[in-house]
Amino acid sequence: MPISVMSSFQNAGHDESQLFTSRQIMVIEALRRGKANKQIAYELGMCESTVKAHIRHIMRKLKARNRTEVAMMVSSLFERLEHDRAD
């Protein structure tokens, strides 16, 4: 059963848990599911430009070059968090 991004970050107790705001975490969840900016904006009740700003800030924090790289980096982060929880 996959752990949601929100609970993983909030319950992690690692530096990563304070890396993103709650709205950025929601955007990251949508990015991981492959949603387009317009779709993310609709689902989260925000403007598409706000979604783009969140993605830009997420990319800057992760030093990612594109949204695909964000999804890959975040997925590997969750694998680490999941592994740490199992120990």
Short mmCIF file of C-alpha atoms in Angstrom, two decimals:
data_model
loop_
_atom_site.label_atom_id
_atom_site.label_comp_id
_atom_site.label_asym_id
_atom_site.label_seq_id
_atom_site.Cartn_x
_atom_site.Cartn_y
_atom_site.Cartn_z
CA MET A 1 0.00 0.00 0.00
CA PRO A 2 1.63 3.30 -1.06
CA ILE A 3 2.06 5.97 1.58
CA SER A 4 0.61 9.32 0.57
CA VAL A 5 3.05 12.13 0.01
CA MET A 6 1.33 14.33 2.56
CA SER A 7 1.55 11.86 5.44
CA SER A 8 5.08 10.81 4.49
CA PHE A 9 6.40 14.35 4.63
CA GLN A 10 4.46 15.41 7.69
CA ASN A 11 5.31 12.32 9.72
CA ALA A 12 8.86 11.83 8.49
CA GLY A 13 10.66 13.70 11.24
CA HIS A 14 13.50 14.38 8.76
CA ASP A 15 14.71 17.64 7.25
CA GLU A 16 12.68 16.79 4.14
CA SER A 17 9.47 17.17 6.16
CA GLN A 18 10.16 20.90 6.50
CA LEU A 19 11.38 21.37 2.96
CA PHE A 20 7.92 21.97 1.44
CA THR A 21 4.73 23.78 2.41
CA SER A 22 1.49 21.82 2.61
CA ARG A 23 0.31 23.28 -0.72
CA GLN A 24 3.60 22.35 -2.37
CA ILE A 25 3.15 18.82 -1.07
CA MET A 26 -0.32 18.68 -2.65
CA VAL A 27 1.17 19.86 -5.96
CA ILE A 28 3.92 17.23 -5.67
CA GLU A 29 1.30 14.51 -5.14
CA ALA A 30 -0.46 15.62 -8.32
CA LEU A 31 2.85 15.78 -10.23
CA ARG A 32 3.64 12.22 -9.17
CA ARG A 33 0.29 11.14 -10.62
CA GLY A 34 1.20 12.81 -13.93
CA LYS A 35 -1.41 15.56 -13.81
CA ALA A 36 -1.16 18.66 -16.00
CA ASN A 37 -0.91 22.13 -14.45
CA LYS A 38 -4.45 23.01 -15.48
CA GLN A 39 -5.80 19.84 -13.89
CA ILE A 40 -3.81 20.42 -10.68
CA ALA A 41 -5.14 23.99 -10.49
CA TYR A 42 -8.73 22.83 -10.89
CA GLU A 43 -8.42 20.03 -8.31
CA LEU A 44 -6.70 22.23 -5.72
CA GLY A 45 -8.83 25.32 -6.37
CA MET A 46 -6.01 27.63 -7.39
CA CYS A 47 -4.93 29.53 -10.49
CA GLU A 48 -2.74 27.78 -13.03
CA SER A 49 -0.12 30.50 -12.51
CA THR A 50 -0.02 29.62 -8.80
CA VAL A 51 0.58 25.97 -9.67
CA LYS A 52 3.43 27.02 -11.95
CA ALA A 53 4.92 29.12 -9.14
CA HIS A 54 4.70 26.18 -6.73
CA ILE A 55 6.37 23.90 -9.28
CA ARG A 56 9.11 26.48 -9.87
CA HIS A 57 9.79 26.72 -6.12
CA ILE A 58 9.74 22.92 -5.73
CA MET A 59 12.20 22.58 -8.63
CA ARG A 60 14.47 25.20 -7.09
CA LYS A 61 14.45 23.48 -3.68
CA LEU A 62 15.26 20.11 -5.23
CA LYS A 63 17.63 21.57 -7.83
CA ALA A 64 15.58 19.77 -10.48
CA ARG A 65 15.62 20.76 -14.14
CA ASN A 66 12.06 19.73 -14.99
CA ARG A 67 8.84 18.32 -13.51
CA THR A 68 9.74 14.76 -14.46
CA GLU A 69 12.94 15.05 -12.48
CA VAL A 70 10.90 16.34 -9.52
CA ALA A 71 8.65 13.27 -9.66
CA MET A 72 11.66 10.94 -9.81
CA MET A 73 13.48 12.69 -6.96
CA VAL A 74 10.42 12.73 -4.75
CA SER A 75 9.68 9.08 -5.46
CA SER A 76 13.19 8.10 -4.38
CA LEU A 77 12.78 10.27 -1.29
CA PHE A 78 9.60 8.38 -0.37
CA GLU A 79 11.30 5.05 -0.86
CA ARG A 80 13.95 6.18 1.66
CA LEU A 81 11.30 7.40 4.10
CA GLU A 82 9.37 4.16 3.73
CA HIS A 83 12.56 2.16 4.32
CA ASP A 84 13.40 4.24 7.41
CA ARG A 85 9.92 3.63 8.82
CA ALA A 86 10.32 -0.13 8.39
CA ASP A 87 13.53 -0.13 10.48
#
